[in-house]
Short mmCIF file of C-alpha atoms in Angstrom, two decimals:
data_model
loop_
_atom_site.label_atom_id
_atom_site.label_comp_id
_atom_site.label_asym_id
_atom_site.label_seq_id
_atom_site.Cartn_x
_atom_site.Cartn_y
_atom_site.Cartn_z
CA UNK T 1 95.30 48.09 116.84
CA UNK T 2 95.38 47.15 120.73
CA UNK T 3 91.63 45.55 120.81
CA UNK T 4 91.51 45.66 124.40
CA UNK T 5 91.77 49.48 124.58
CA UNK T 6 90.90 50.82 128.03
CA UNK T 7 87.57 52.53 128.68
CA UNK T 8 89.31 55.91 130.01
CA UNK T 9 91.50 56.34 126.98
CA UNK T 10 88.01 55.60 124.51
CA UNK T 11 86.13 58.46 126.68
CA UNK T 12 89.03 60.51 126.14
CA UNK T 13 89.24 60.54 122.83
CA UNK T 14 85.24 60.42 121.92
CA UNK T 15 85.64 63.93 124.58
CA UNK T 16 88.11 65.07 121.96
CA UNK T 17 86.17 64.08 119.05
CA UNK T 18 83.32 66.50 120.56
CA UNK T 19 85.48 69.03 121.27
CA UNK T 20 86.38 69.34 117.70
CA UNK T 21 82.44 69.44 117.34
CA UNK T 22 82.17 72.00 119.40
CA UNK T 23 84.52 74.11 118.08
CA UNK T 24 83.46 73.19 114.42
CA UNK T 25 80.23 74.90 115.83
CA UNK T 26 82.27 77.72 117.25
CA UNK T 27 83.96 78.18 113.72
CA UNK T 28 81.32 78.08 111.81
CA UNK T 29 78.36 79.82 113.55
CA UNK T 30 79.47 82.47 111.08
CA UNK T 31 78.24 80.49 108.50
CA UNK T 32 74.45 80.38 109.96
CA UNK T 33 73.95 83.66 111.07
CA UNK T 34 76.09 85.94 109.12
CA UNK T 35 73.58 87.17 107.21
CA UNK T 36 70.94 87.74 109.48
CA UNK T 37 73.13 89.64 111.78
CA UNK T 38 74.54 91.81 108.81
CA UNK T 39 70.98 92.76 107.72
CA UNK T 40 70.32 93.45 111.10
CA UNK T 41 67.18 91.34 111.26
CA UNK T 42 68.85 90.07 114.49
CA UNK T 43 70.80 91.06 117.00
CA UNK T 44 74.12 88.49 117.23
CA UNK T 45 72.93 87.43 121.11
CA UNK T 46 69.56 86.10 119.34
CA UNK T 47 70.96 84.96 116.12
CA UNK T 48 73.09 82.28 117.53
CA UNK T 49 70.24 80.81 119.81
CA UNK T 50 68.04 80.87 116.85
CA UNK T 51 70.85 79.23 114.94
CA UNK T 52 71.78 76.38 118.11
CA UNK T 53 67.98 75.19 118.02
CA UNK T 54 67.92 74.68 114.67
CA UNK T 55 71.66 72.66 114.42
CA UNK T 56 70.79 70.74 116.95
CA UNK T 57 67.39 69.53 115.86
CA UNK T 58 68.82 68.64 112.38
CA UNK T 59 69.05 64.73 113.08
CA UNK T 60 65.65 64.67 113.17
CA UNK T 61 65.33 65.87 109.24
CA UNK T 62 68.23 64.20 108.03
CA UNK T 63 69.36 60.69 107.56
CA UNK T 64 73.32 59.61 108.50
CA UNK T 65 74.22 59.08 105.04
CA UNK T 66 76.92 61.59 105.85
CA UNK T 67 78.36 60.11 109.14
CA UNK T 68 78.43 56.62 106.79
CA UNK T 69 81.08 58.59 104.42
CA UNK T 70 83.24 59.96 107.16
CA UNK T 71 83.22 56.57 108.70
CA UNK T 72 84.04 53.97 105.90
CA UNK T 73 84.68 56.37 102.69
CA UNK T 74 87.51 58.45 103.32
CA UNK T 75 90.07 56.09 105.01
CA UNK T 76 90.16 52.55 105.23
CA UNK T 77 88.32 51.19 108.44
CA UNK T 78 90.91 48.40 108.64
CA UNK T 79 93.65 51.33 108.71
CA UNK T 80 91.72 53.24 111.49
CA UNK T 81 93.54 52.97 115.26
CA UNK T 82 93.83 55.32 118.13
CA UNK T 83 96.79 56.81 117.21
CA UNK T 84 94.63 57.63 113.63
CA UNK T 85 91.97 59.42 115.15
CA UNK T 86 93.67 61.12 117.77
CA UNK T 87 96.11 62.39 114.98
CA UNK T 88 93.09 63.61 112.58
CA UNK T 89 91.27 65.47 115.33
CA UNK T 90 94.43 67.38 116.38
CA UNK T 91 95.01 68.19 112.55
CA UNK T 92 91.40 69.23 112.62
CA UNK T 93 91.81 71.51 115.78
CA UNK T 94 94.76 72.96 115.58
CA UNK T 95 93.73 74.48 111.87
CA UNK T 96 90.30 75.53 113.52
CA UNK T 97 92.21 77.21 116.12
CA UNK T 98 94.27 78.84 113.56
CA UNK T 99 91.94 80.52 111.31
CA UNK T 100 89.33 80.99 114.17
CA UNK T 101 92.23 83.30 115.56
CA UNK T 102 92.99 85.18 112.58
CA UNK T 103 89.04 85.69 111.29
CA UNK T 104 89.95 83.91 108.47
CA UNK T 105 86.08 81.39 107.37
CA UNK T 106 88.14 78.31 106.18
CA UNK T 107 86.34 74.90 106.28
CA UNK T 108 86.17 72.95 109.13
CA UNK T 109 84.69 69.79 107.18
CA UNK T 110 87.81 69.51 104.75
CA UNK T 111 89.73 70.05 107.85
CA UNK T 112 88.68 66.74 109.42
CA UNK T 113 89.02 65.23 106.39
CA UNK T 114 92.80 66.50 105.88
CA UNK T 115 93.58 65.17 109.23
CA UNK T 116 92.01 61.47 108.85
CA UNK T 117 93.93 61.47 105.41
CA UNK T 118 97.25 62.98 107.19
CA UNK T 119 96.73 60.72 109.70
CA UNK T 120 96.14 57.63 107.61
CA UNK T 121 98.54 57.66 105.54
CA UNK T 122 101.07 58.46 108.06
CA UNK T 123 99.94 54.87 109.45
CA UNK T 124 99.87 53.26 105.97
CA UNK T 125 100.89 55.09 102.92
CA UNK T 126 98.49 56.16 100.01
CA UNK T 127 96.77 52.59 100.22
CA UNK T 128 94.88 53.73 103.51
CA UNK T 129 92.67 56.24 101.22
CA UNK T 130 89.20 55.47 99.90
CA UNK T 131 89.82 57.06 96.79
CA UNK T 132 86.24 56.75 95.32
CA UNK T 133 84.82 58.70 98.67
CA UNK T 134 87.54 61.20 98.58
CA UNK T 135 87.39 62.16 95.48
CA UNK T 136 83.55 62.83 95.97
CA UNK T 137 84.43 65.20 98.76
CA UNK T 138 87.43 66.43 96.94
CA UNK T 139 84.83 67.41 94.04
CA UNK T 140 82.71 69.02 96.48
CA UNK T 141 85.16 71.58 97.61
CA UNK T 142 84.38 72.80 94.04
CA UNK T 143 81.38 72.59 93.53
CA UNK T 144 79.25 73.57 96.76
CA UNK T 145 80.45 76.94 96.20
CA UNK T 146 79.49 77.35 92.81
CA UNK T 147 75.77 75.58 92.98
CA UNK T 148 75.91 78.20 95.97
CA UNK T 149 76.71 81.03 93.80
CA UNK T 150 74.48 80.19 91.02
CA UNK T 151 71.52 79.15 92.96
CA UNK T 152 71.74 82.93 94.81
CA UNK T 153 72.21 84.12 91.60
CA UNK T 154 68.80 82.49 90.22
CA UNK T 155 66.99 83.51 93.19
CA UNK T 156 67.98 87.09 93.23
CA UNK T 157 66.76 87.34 89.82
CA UNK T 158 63.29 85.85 90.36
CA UNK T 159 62.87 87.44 93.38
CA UNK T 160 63.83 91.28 91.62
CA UNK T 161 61.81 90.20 88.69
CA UNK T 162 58.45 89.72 91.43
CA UNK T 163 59.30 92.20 93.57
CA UNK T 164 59.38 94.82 90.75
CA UNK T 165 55.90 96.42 91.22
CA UNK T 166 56.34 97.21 95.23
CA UNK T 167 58.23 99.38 96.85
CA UNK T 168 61.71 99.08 98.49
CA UNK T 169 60.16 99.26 102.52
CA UNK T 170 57.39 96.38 101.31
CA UNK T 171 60.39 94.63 99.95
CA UNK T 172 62.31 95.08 102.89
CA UNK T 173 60.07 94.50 105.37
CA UNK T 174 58.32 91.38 103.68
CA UNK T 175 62.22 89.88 103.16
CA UNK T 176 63.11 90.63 106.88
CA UNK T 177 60.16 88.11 107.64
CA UNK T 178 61.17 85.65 105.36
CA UNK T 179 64.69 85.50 106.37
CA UNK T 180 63.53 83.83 109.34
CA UNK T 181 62.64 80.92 107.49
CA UNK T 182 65.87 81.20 105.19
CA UNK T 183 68.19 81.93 108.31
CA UNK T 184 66.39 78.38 109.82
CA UNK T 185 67.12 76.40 106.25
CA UNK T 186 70.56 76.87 106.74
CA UNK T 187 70.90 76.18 110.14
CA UNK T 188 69.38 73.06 109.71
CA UNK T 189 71.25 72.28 106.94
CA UNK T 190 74.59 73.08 108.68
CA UNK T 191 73.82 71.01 111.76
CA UNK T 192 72.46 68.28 109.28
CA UNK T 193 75.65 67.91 107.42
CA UNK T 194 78.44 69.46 109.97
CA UNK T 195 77.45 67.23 113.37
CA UNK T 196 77.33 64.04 111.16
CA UNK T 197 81.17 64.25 110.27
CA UNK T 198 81.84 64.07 113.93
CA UNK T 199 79.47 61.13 114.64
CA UNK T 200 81.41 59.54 111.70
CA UNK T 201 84.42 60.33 113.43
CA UNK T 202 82.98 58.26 117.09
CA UNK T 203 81.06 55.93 115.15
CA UNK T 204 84.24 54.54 113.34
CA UNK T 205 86.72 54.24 116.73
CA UNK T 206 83.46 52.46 118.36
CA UNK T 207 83.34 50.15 115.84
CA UNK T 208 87.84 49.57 115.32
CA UNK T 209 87.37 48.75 119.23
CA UNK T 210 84.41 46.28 118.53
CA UNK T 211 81.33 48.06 120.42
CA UNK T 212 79.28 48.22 117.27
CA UNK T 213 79.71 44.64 116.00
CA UNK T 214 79.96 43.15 112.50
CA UNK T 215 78.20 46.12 111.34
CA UNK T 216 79.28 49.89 111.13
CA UNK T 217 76.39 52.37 112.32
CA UNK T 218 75.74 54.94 114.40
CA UNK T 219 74.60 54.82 117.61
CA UNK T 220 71.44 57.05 118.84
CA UNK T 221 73.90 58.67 122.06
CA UNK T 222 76.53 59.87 119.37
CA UNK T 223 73.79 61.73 117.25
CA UNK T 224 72.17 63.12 120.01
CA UNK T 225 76.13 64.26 121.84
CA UNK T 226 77.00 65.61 118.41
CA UNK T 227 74.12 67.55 117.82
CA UNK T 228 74.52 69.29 121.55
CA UNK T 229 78.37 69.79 121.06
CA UNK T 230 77.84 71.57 117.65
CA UNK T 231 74.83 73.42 119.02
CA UNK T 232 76.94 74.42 122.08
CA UNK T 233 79.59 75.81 120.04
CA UNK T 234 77.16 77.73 117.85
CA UNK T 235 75.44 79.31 121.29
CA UNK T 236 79.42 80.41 121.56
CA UNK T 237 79.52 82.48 118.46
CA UNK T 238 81.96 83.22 116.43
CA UNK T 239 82.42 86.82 115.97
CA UNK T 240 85.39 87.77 114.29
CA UNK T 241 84.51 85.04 111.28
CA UNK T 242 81.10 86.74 111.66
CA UNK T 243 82.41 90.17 110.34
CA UNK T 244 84.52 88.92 107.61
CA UNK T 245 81.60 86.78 105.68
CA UNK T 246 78.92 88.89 106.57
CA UNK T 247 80.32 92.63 106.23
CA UNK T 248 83.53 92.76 104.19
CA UNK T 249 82.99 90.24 101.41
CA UNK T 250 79.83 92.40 100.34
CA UNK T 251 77.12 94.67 101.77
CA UNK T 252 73.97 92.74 102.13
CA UNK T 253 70.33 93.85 102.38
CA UNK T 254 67.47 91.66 103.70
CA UNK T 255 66.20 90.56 100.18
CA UNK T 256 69.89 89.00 99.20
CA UNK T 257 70.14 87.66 102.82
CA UNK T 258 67.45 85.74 102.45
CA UNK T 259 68.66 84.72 98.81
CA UNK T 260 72.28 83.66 100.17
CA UNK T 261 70.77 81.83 102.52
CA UNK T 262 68.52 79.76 100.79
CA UNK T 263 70.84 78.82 97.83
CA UNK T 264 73.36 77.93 100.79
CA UNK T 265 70.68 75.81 102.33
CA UNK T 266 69.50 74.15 99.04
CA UNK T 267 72.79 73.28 98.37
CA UNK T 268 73.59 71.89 101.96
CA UNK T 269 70.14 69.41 102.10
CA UNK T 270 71.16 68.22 98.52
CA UNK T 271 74.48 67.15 99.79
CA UNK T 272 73.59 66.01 102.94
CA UNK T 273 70.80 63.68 101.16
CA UNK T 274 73.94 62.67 99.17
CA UNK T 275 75.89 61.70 101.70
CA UNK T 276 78.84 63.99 100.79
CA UNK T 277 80.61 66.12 103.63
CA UNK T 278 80.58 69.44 101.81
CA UNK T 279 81.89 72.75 103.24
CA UNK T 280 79.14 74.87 104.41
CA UNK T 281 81.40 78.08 105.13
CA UNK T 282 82.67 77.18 101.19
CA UNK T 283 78.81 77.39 100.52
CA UNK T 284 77.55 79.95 102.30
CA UNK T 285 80.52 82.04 100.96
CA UNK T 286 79.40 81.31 97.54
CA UNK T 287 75.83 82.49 97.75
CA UNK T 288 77.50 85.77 99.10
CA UNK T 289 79.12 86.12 96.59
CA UNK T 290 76.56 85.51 94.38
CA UNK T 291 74.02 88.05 96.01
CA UNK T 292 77.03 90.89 95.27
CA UNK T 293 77.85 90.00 91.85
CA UNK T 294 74.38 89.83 91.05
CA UNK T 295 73.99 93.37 91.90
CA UNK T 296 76.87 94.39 90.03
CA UNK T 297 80.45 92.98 89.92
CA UNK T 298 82.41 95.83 91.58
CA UNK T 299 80.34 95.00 94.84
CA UNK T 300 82.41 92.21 96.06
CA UNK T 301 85.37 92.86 97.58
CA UNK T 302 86.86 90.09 95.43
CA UNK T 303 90.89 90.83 97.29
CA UNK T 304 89.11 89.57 100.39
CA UNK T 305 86.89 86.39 98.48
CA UNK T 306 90.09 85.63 96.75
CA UNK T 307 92.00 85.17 100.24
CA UNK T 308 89.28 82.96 101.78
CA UNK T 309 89.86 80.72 98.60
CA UNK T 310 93.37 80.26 99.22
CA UNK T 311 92.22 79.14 103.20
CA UNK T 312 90.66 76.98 101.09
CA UNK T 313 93.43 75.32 98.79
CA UNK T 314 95.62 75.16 101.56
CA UNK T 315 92.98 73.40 104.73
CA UNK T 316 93.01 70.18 103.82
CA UNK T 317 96.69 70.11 103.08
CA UNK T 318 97.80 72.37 106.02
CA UNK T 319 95.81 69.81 108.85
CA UNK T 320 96.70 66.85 107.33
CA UNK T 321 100.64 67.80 107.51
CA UNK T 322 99.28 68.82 111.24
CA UNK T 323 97.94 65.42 111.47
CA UNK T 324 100.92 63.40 110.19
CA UNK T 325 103.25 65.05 112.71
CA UNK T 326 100.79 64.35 115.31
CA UNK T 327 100.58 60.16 114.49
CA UNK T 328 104.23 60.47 114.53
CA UNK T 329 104.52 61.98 117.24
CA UNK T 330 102.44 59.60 119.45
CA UNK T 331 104.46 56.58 117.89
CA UNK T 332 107.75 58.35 119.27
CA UNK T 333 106.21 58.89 122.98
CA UNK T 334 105.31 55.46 122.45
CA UNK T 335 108.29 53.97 121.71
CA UNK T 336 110.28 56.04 124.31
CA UNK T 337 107.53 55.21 127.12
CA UNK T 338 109.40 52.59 129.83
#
């Protein structure tokens, strides 16, 4: 890679890296408020500043064990270039931009990921993957859904089982309260693990250009610009995403909001602590869906769960062939530049 890369061209692309953040936060304020705003605990306007604050104070729970996977775990540092991480963030973008358009809560994680694998490998074949750290993440796409859906599935059980001796407006009114605390868990969580794939993202063209020296870390301005970008983006909303995971996929009441929520955020700190870049609209979907089948099976609208799992299947694929056009593409313009 060109070591002597010129400062407007790094600005430009760490401006595109938090752009993706931004609209990662966009995407997936769905994920964080959903269920508040389908209980009608709180209005949508109120929701997403309750849901910013807590994204962007999440460095100051979580460690950057994260940002360390997206940086050195899923492609080859040595492999990483311009060309590389412009191409991965335009994978990661353009898919955003697709499914934020058509409602449709696919993962903006795994589409970061698709694009620095597109993107890598368009540079140097199936060498440039770190196959141990992507098939970590690759694992996750299955299971953060289903420790989502089982841990709802515990809670609503335990809480039904203590709940059984008061009546349905305690119940509702004490859950309403609590799903303050349960909406902030999974905000924090979100922020925790989502802003850290971007820092990853910075951290890792900082350090290919040689502003981080011998060793690869994370400097305090990228936390603190991720954190705001993805906060930002939150404060944007994302309504029609909103709708789909909080109103079609099942009807919720406060007592399962509270329950999808905090299996969702369980799940998220676990990972996060792990260092893996899970999904959180895969996770939060889960504990939906968990909270409906709990109540009985017909109560999911499974046509419309089944069609965010193929969003699913196909994200990672989808924006890394996005990706792979894109590093090609640069390498033409390049080669046909005077």
């Amino acid at each position: 890679m060109d070591a002597t890369l010129g400062l407007p061209v790094l600005v430009g692309l760490i401006a595109v890296a938090l752009l993706f953040d931004f609209l990662n936060g966009l995407h997936d304020a769905a994920n964080s408020i959903a269920t508040i705003v389908s209980t009608r605990v709180l209005r949508p306007q109120y929701a997403v500043l309750w849901a910013g604050f807590f994204n962007f104070v999440a460095f100051l729970v979580f460690g950057l064990n994260v940002a360390q996977t997206i940086g050195t775990g899923i492609i080859e540092p040595s492999v990483i270039d311009v060309q590389v991480i412009f191409a991965a963030l335009v994978g990661a973008i353009v898919w955003n931009l697709i499914t934020w358009g058509l409602g449709i809560p696919s993962s903006s994680s795994h589409a970061l990921i698709g694009g620095l694998v597109g993107g890598g490998m368009a540079k140097a074949g199936l060498s440039a993957a770190v196959w141990s750290g992507l098939s970590k993440t690759l694992l996750a796409i299955v299971l953060s859904p289903v420790v989502g859906f089982l841990l709802a599935l515990v809670l609503v059980a335990i809480v039904s089982w203590a709940s059984v001796r008061s009546t349905p407006f305690a119940v509702d009114r004490a859950f309403r309260i609590l799903q303050f605390a349960s909406a902030s868990l999974y905000s924090l969580g979100h922020g925790g693990n989502d802003a850290q794939k971007t820092m990853g993202i910075i951290a890792v063209l900082l350090y290919s250009q040689g502003h981080l020296g011998a060793e690869f870390s994370v400097p305090f301005w990228v936390v603190l610009a991720c954190q705001a970008a993805m906060a930002l983006g939150t404060l944007m909303g994302g309504w029609r995403i909103v709708r789909t995971m909080g109103l079609r996929i099942t009807k919720l009441t406060p007592m399962q909001g509270f329950c999808a929520e905090t299996g969702g955020a369980a799940t998220l700190f676990i990972a996060t602590w792990l260092g893996v870049p899970v999904s959180t609209t895969h996770t939060i979907t889960g504990a939906i869906v968990g909270v409906g089948a709990a109540r009985r099976v017909s109560a999911v609208r499974w046509n419309v769960a089944s069609s965010i799992v193929y969003a699913w299947v196909i994200t990672i694929p989808a924006s890394a062939g996005v990706a792979a056009l894109a590093y090609w593409g640069t390498l033409l313009l390049r080669s046909s530049a005077p």
